[in-house]
């Protein structure tokens, strides 16, 4: 498969089990991130998003635009924007590859 230049992680070290890193306990209601609104309709405020919030969004993305295991997907949206969160997590959630554009230019 032809791959663009970038960082390649070898799967072998990722498969190594160690007691030094016990399995994480998944809590759907645990805070994943705190984002801030832009304040377009009022004062900006912090909004708590849980793991369940983001995973529900990922499920919706995969329902309308099914990502496939082994697929390669171009990630062109700004990673810092909340609208991008479901897409940022959709590829790894199904075992797909995500290629991130280093820079966006409408002329290229």
Short mmCIF file of N, CA and C in Angstrom, two decimals:
data_model
loop_
_atom_site.label_atom_id
_atom_site.label_comp_id
_atom_site.label_asym_id
_atom_site.label_seq_id
_atom_site.Cartn_x
_atom_site.Cartn_y
_atom_site.Cartn_z
N UNK A 1 0.84 -1.16 0.00
CA UNK A 1 0.00 0.00 0.00
C UNK A 1 0.89 1.24 0.00
N UNK A 2 0.55 2.21 -0.82
CA UNK A 2 1.28 3.47 -0.88
C UNK A 2 0.84 4.35 0.28
N UNK A 3 1.79 4.79 1.07
CA UNK A 3 1.47 5.61 2.24
C UNK A 3 2.20 6.95 2.12
N UNK A 4 1.55 8.03 2.55
CA UNK A 4 2.23 9.33 2.55
C UNK A 4 3.33 9.36 3.61
N UNK A 5 4.31 10.25 3.45
CA UNK A 5 5.34 10.33 4.48
C UNK A 5 4.73 10.76 5.81
N UNK A 6 5.25 10.25 6.88
CA UNK A 6 4.73 10.61 8.19
C UNK A 6 5.24 9.66 9.24
N UNK A 7 4.71 9.77 10.41
CA UNK A 7 5.10 8.93 11.53
C UNK A 7 4.40 7.59 11.42
N UNK A 8 5.16 6.52 11.47
CA UNK A 8 4.59 5.17 11.41
C UNK A 8 4.88 4.49 12.74
N UNK A 9 3.85 4.02 13.39
CA UNK A 9 4.03 3.31 14.65
C UNK A 9 4.02 1.82 14.37
N UNK A 10 5.04 1.14 14.81
CA UNK A 10 5.11 -0.31 14.65
C UNK A 10 4.15 -0.95 15.63
N UNK A 11 3.33 -1.87 15.15
CA UNK A 11 2.33 -2.49 16.01
C UNK A 11 2.93 -3.37 17.09
N UNK A 12 4.09 -3.95 16.85
CA UNK A 12 4.67 -4.89 17.82
C UNK A 12 4.81 -4.29 19.22
N UNK A 13 5.42 -3.11 19.37
CA UNK A 13 5.53 -2.56 20.73
C UNK A 13 4.17 -2.21 21.33
N UNK A 14 3.19 -1.93 20.50
CA UNK A 14 1.87 -1.59 21.01
C UNK A 14 1.14 -2.80 21.56
N UNK A 15 1.53 -3.99 21.12
CA UNK A 15 0.85 -5.21 21.55
C UNK A 15 1.43 -5.79 22.84
N UNK A 16 2.53 -5.24 23.31
CA UNK A 16 3.18 -5.78 24.50
C UNK A 16 2.34 -5.46 25.73
N UNK A 17 2.04 -6.50 26.50
CA UNK A 17 1.27 -6.33 27.74
C UNK A 17 2.26 -6.14 28.89
N UNK A 18 1.89 -5.32 29.82
CA UNK A 18 2.75 -5.08 30.96
C UNK A 18 1.89 -4.80 32.18
N UNK A 19 2.31 -5.35 33.31
CA UNK A 19 1.61 -5.05 34.55
C UNK A 19 1.85 -3.61 34.99
N UNK A 20 2.87 -2.98 34.41
CA UNK A 20 3.14 -1.58 34.75
C UNK A 20 2.05 -0.66 34.23
N UNK A 21 1.31 -1.12 33.22
CA UNK A 21 0.23 -0.34 32.64
C UNK A 21 -1.06 -1.15 32.71
N UNK A 22 -1.73 -1.14 33.84
CA UNK A 22 -2.96 -1.93 33.95
C UNK A 22 -4.04 -1.36 33.04
N UNK A 23 -5.00 -2.20 32.69
CA UNK A 23 -6.11 -1.74 31.86
C UNK A 23 -6.83 -0.59 32.55
N UNK A 24 -7.20 0.39 31.77
CA UNK A 24 -7.94 1.54 32.31
C UNK A 24 -9.37 1.12 32.62
N UNK A 25 -9.92 1.73 33.63
CA UNK A 25 -11.32 1.49 33.96
C UNK A 25 -12.13 2.52 33.19
N UNK A 26 -13.03 2.03 32.36
CA UNK A 26 -13.84 2.91 31.51
C UNK A 26 -15.06 3.40 32.28
N UNK A 27 -15.18 4.70 32.38
CA UNK A 27 -16.35 5.32 33.00
C UNK A 27 -16.97 6.25 31.97
N UNK A 28 -18.13 5.88 31.40
CA UNK A 28 -18.74 6.70 30.36
C UNK A 28 -19.04 8.13 30.81
N UNK A 29 -19.25 8.31 32.10
CA UNK A 29 -19.59 9.64 32.60
C UNK A 29 -18.36 10.46 33.02
N UNK A 30 -17.18 9.88 32.89
CA UNK A 30 -15.95 10.62 33.22
C UNK A 30 -15.72 11.73 32.19
N UNK A 31 -15.18 12.82 32.65
CA UNK A 31 -14.91 13.96 31.77
C UNK A 31 -13.81 13.60 30.78
N UNK A 32 -14.08 13.83 29.50
CA UNK A 32 -13.08 13.63 28.45
C UNK A 32 -12.39 14.95 28.15
N UNK A 33 -13.17 16.02 28.06
CA UNK A 33 -12.60 17.32 27.74
C UNK A 33 -13.50 18.44 28.22
N UNK A 34 -12.93 19.59 28.30
CA UNK A 34 -13.67 20.81 28.62
C UNK A 34 -13.45 21.75 27.46
N UNK A 35 -14.53 22.12 26.76
CA UNK A 35 -14.40 23.03 25.63
C UNK A 35 -15.01 24.37 26.02
N UNK A 36 -14.70 25.37 25.26
CA UNK A 36 -15.26 26.70 25.53
C UNK A 36 -16.04 27.16 24.31
N UNK A 37 -17.25 27.66 24.57
CA UNK A 37 -18.08 28.17 23.49
C UNK A 37 -17.50 29.50 23.02
N UNK A 38 -17.91 29.92 21.83
CA UNK A 38 -17.36 31.16 21.28
C UNK A 38 -18.05 32.40 21.84
N UNK A 39 -19.22 32.23 22.43
CA UNK A 39 -19.92 33.37 22.98
C UNK A 39 -20.70 34.16 21.94
N UNK A 40 -21.08 33.53 20.84
CA UNK A 40 -21.81 34.25 19.79
C UNK A 40 -23.19 34.69 20.24
N UNK A 41 -23.82 33.97 21.16
CA UNK A 41 -25.15 34.35 21.64
C UNK A 41 -25.14 34.76 23.11
N UNK A 42 -24.00 34.92 23.68
CA UNK A 42 -23.88 35.28 25.09
C UNK A 42 -22.42 35.22 25.48
N UNK A 43 -22.17 35.20 26.76
CA UNK A 43 -20.79 35.11 27.24
C UNK A 43 -20.22 33.72 26.97
N UNK A 44 -18.94 33.63 26.59
CA UNK A 44 -18.32 32.31 26.42
C UNK A 44 -18.37 31.54 27.74
N UNK A 45 -18.53 30.22 27.62
CA UNK A 45 -18.58 29.40 28.84
C UNK A 45 -17.94 28.05 28.58
N UNK A 46 -17.49 27.43 29.66
CA UNK A 46 -16.92 26.09 29.56
C UNK A 46 -18.02 25.05 29.50
N UNK A 47 -17.84 24.04 28.67
CA UNK A 47 -18.81 22.95 28.52
C UNK A 47 -18.07 21.63 28.72
N UNK A 48 -18.56 20.83 29.65
CA UNK A 48 -17.95 19.53 29.94
C UNK A 48 -18.49 18.50 28.96
N UNK A 49 -17.60 17.74 28.34
CA UNK A 49 -17.99 16.61 27.49
C UNK A 49 -17.43 15.33 28.10
N UNK A 50 -18.28 14.33 28.20
CA UNK A 50 -17.87 13.05 28.77
C UNK A 50 -17.45 12.09 27.66
N UNK A 51 -16.90 10.97 28.05
CA UNK A 51 -16.57 9.92 27.09
C UNK A 51 -17.83 9.48 26.35
N UNK A 52 -18.94 9.35 27.07
CA UNK A 52 -20.19 8.92 26.45
C UNK A 52 -20.66 9.93 25.40
N UNK A 53 -20.49 11.23 25.66
CA UNK A 53 -20.86 12.25 24.67
C UNK A 53 -20.12 12.04 23.37
N UNK A 54 -18.81 11.92 23.46
CA UNK A 54 -17.99 11.79 22.26
C UNK A 54 -18.24 10.46 21.56
N UNK A 55 -18.36 9.37 22.31
CA UNK A 55 -18.62 8.07 21.68
C UNK A 55 -19.97 8.04 20.99
N UNK A 56 -20.97 8.75 21.52
CA UNK A 56 -22.26 8.84 20.84
C UNK A 56 -22.09 9.57 19.52
N UNK A 57 -21.29 10.63 19.50
CA UNK A 57 -21.01 11.34 18.26
C UNK A 57 -20.28 10.45 17.26
N UNK A 58 -19.32 9.67 17.73
CA UNK A 58 -18.59 8.74 16.86
C UNK A 58 -19.55 7.72 16.26
N UNK A 59 -20.47 7.21 17.07
CA UNK A 59 -21.48 6.27 16.56
C UNK A 59 -22.31 6.91 15.45
N UNK A 60 -22.68 8.17 15.62
CA UNK A 60 -23.47 8.86 14.60
C UNK A 60 -22.68 9.04 13.31
N UNK A 61 -21.41 9.41 13.44
CA UNK A 61 -20.55 9.54 12.26
C UNK A 61 -20.48 8.21 11.53
N UNK A 62 -20.24 7.13 12.28
CA UNK A 62 -20.10 5.81 11.64
C UNK A 62 -21.42 5.28 11.11
N UNK A 63 -22.54 5.80 11.56
CA UNK A 63 -23.84 5.41 11.00
C UNK A 63 -24.03 6.07 9.64
N UNK A 64 -23.76 7.36 9.55
CA UNK A 64 -24.00 8.10 8.32
C UNK A 64 -22.87 7.99 7.31
N UNK A 65 -21.67 7.79 7.79
CA UNK A 65 -20.51 7.67 6.92
C UNK A 65 -19.63 6.56 7.48
N UNK A 66 -20.01 5.31 7.24
CA UNK A 66 -19.32 4.19 7.89
C UNK A 66 -17.82 4.13 7.59
N UNK A 67 -17.03 4.22 8.63
CA UNK A 67 -15.60 4.01 8.52
C UNK A 67 -15.36 2.50 8.57
N UNK A 68 -14.36 2.01 7.81
CA UNK A 68 -14.08 0.58 7.77
C UNK A 68 -12.72 0.27 8.37
N UNK A 69 -12.64 -0.86 9.03
CA UNK A 69 -11.35 -1.32 9.55
C UNK A 69 -10.38 -1.47 8.39
N UNK A 70 -9.19 -0.95 8.55
CA UNK A 70 -8.18 -1.03 7.50
C UNK A 70 -8.28 0.10 6.48
N UNK A 71 -9.33 0.90 6.56
CA UNK A 71 -9.49 2.02 5.64
C UNK A 71 -8.49 3.13 5.95
N UNK A 72 -8.28 4.02 4.99
CA UNK A 72 -7.41 5.18 5.17
C UNK A 72 -8.25 6.42 4.91
N UNK A 73 -8.29 7.32 5.89
CA UNK A 73 -9.15 8.49 5.80
C UNK A 73 -8.35 9.76 5.97
N UNK A 74 -8.65 10.74 5.12
CA UNK A 74 -7.99 12.03 5.19
C UNK A 74 -8.68 12.89 6.25
N UNK A 75 -7.88 13.40 7.14
CA UNK A 75 -8.38 14.26 8.21
C UNK A 75 -7.99 15.69 7.84
N UNK A 76 -8.97 16.48 7.36
CA UNK A 76 -8.66 17.82 6.86
C UNK A 76 -9.18 18.94 7.75
N UNK A 77 -10.02 18.62 8.72
CA UNK A 77 -10.61 19.65 9.58
C UNK A 77 -9.63 20.09 10.66
N UNK A 78 -9.82 21.31 11.18
CA UNK A 78 -8.96 21.74 12.29
C UNK A 78 -9.23 20.90 13.54
N UNK A 79 -8.21 20.27 14.06
CA UNK A 79 -8.37 19.34 15.19
C UNK A 79 -8.84 20.07 16.45
N UNK A 80 -8.57 21.35 16.56
CA UNK A 80 -8.97 22.09 17.76
C UNK A 80 -10.46 22.39 17.80
N UNK A 81 -11.20 22.23 16.70
CA UNK A 81 -12.61 22.61 16.65
C UNK A 81 -13.50 21.45 17.10
N UNK A 82 -14.50 21.76 17.90
CA UNK A 82 -15.37 20.72 18.46
C UNK A 82 -16.11 19.94 17.37
N UNK A 83 -16.41 20.57 16.26
CA UNK A 83 -17.11 19.87 15.18
C UNK A 83 -16.27 18.72 14.63
N UNK A 84 -14.98 18.76 14.88
CA UNK A 84 -14.08 17.74 14.37
C UNK A 84 -13.94 16.54 15.30
N UNK A 85 -14.30 16.69 16.57
CA UNK A 85 -14.07 15.62 17.55
C UNK A 85 -14.56 14.25 17.10
N UNK A 86 -15.81 14.12 16.64
CA UNK A 86 -16.27 12.77 16.25
C UNK A 86 -15.44 12.18 15.12
N UNK A 87 -15.01 13.00 14.18
CA UNK A 87 -14.22 12.51 13.05
C UNK A 87 -12.81 12.14 13.48
N UNK A 88 -12.27 12.89 14.44
CA UNK A 88 -10.93 12.61 14.94
C UNK A 88 -10.87 11.23 15.61
N UNK A 89 -11.96 10.83 16.27
CA UNK A 89 -11.99 9.55 16.98
C UNK A 89 -12.60 8.41 16.17
N UNK A 90 -13.27 8.70 15.05
CA UNK A 90 -13.96 7.67 14.28
C UNK A 90 -13.00 6.65 13.67
N UNK A 91 -11.88 7.11 13.12
CA UNK A 91 -10.93 6.19 12.50
C UNK A 91 -10.33 5.21 13.50
N UNK A 92 -9.72 5.70 14.58
CA UNK A 92 -9.13 4.74 15.53
C UNK A 92 -10.17 3.85 16.20
N UNK A 93 -11.41 4.30 16.29
CA UNK A 93 -12.45 3.50 16.94
C UNK A 93 -12.74 2.21 16.17
N UNK A 94 -12.50 2.23 14.85
CA UNK A 94 -12.78 1.03 14.04
C UNK A 94 -11.51 0.37 13.52
N UNK A 95 -10.34 0.90 13.90
CA UNK A 95 -9.08 0.30 13.43
C UNK A 95 -8.68 0.78 12.06
N UNK A 96 -9.05 2.01 11.72
CA UNK A 96 -8.68 2.57 10.42
C UNK A 96 -7.50 3.53 10.60
N UNK A 97 -6.89 3.89 9.49
CA UNK A 97 -5.76 4.81 9.48
C UNK A 97 -6.29 6.22 9.20
N UNK A 98 -5.72 7.18 9.88
CA UNK A 98 -6.12 8.57 9.69
C UNK A 98 -4.90 9.37 9.26
N UNK A 99 -4.99 10.00 8.11
CA UNK A 99 -3.91 10.84 7.61
C UNK A 99 -4.32 12.29 7.81
N UNK A 100 -3.51 13.04 8.54
CA UNK A 100 -3.84 14.43 8.84
C UNK A 100 -3.12 15.36 7.88
N UNK A 101 -3.88 16.28 7.29
CA UNK A 101 -3.27 17.28 6.41
C UNK A 101 -2.40 18.20 7.25
N UNK A 102 -1.14 18.41 6.85
CA UNK A 102 -0.28 19.29 7.64
C UNK A 102 -0.70 20.76 7.52
N UNK A 103 -1.33 21.12 6.40
CA UNK A 103 -1.72 22.50 6.17
C UNK A 103 -2.81 22.51 5.11
N UNK A 104 -3.79 23.38 5.26
CA UNK A 104 -4.85 23.50 4.27
C UNK A 104 -4.58 24.72 3.41
N UNK A 105 -4.69 24.52 2.12
CA UNK A 105 -4.59 25.63 1.17
C UNK A 105 -5.61 25.38 0.08
N UNK A 106 -6.56 26.31 -0.14
CA UNK A 106 -7.58 26.08 -1.17
C UNK A 106 -7.00 26.02 -2.57
N UNK A 107 -5.78 26.47 -2.76
CA UNK A 107 -5.16 26.45 -4.09
C UNK A 107 -4.42 25.15 -4.38
N UNK A 108 -4.24 24.30 -3.38
CA UNK A 108 -3.49 23.06 -3.63
C UNK A 108 -4.40 21.87 -3.73
#
